Coordinates of C-alpha atoms in Angstrom, one line a residue:
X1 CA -52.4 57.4 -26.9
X2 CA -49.1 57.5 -25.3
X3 CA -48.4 57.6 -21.7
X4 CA -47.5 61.3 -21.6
X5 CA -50.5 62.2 -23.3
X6 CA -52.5 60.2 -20.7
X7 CA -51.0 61.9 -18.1
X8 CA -51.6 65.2 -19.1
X9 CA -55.1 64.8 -20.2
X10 CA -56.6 65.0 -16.9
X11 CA -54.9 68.6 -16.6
X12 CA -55.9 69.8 -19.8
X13 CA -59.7 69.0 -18.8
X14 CA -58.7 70.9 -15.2
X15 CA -57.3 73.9 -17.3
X16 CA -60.2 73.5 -19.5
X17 CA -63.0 73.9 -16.8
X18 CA -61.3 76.9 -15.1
X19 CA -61.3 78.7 -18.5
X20 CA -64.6 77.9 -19.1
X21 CA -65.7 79.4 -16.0
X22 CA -64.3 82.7 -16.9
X23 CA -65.5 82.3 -20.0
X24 CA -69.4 81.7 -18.5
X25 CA -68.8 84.6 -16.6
X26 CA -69.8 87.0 -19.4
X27 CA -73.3 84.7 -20.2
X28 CA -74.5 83.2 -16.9
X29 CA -75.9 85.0 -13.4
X30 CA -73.0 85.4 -11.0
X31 CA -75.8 83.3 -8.7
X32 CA -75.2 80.6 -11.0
X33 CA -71.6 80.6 -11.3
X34 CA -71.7 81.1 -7.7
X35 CA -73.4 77.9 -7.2
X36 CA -72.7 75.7 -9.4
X37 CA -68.7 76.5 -10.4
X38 CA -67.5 78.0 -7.5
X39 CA -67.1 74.9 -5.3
X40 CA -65.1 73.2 -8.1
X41 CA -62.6 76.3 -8.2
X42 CA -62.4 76.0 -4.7
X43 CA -61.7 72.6 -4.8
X44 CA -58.8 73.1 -7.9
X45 CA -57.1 75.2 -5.5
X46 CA -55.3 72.5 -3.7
X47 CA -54.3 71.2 -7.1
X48 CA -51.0 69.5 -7.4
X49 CA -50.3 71.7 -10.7
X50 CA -48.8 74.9 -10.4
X51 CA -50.4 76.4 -13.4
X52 CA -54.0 74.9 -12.6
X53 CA -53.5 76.9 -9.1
X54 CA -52.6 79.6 -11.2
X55 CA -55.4 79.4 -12.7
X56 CA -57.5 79.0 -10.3
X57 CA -56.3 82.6 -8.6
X58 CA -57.5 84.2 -12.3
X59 CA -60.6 82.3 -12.4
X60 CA -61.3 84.2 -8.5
X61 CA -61.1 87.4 -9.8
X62 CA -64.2 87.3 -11.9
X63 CA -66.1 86.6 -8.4
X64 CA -64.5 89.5 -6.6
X65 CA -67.1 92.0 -5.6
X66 CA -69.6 89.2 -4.5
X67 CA -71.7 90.8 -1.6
X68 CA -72.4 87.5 0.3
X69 CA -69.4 87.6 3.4
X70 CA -69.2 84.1 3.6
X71 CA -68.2 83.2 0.1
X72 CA -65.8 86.5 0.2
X73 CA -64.2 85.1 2.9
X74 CA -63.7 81.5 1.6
X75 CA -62.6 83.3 -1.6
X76 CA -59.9 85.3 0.2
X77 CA -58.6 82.2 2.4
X78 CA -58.4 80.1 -1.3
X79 CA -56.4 82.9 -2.6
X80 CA -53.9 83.3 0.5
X81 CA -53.1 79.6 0.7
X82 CA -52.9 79.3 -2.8

């Protein structure tokens, strides 16, 4: 494995999860995906990566419409800092 391929691994598997987390989104409780995925998109929003940021604002939309006001609100100040 080179270097550049080492480097970029680790945002291939960040790319990876947020696109499996959209993915999910058609199979699993939004509960679920609420619980158990949504702090790690959270998280990926202060990224270092443009395009994992990116990302990580498409990967919000599938939990817009969420009726709990607390996770709506931490959703909508993820999305303005992004």
């Amino acid at each position: 494995v080179t270097g550049v391929q080492t480097c970029a691994l680790p945002i291939l598997i960040r790319q990876v999860t947020l696109i499996s987390v959209a993915e999910l989104h058609d199979y699993l409780p939004m509960s679920v995906l609420v619980q158990y995925f949504l702090p790690t998109v959270l998280e990926m929003s202060n990224d270092m990566v443009p395009n994992v940021r990116f990302m990580v604002a498409k990967t919000l939309s599938f939990f817009a419409g969420i009726e709990d006001k607390n996770i709506n609100q931490k959703i909508q100040e993820c999305l303005k800092n992004l």
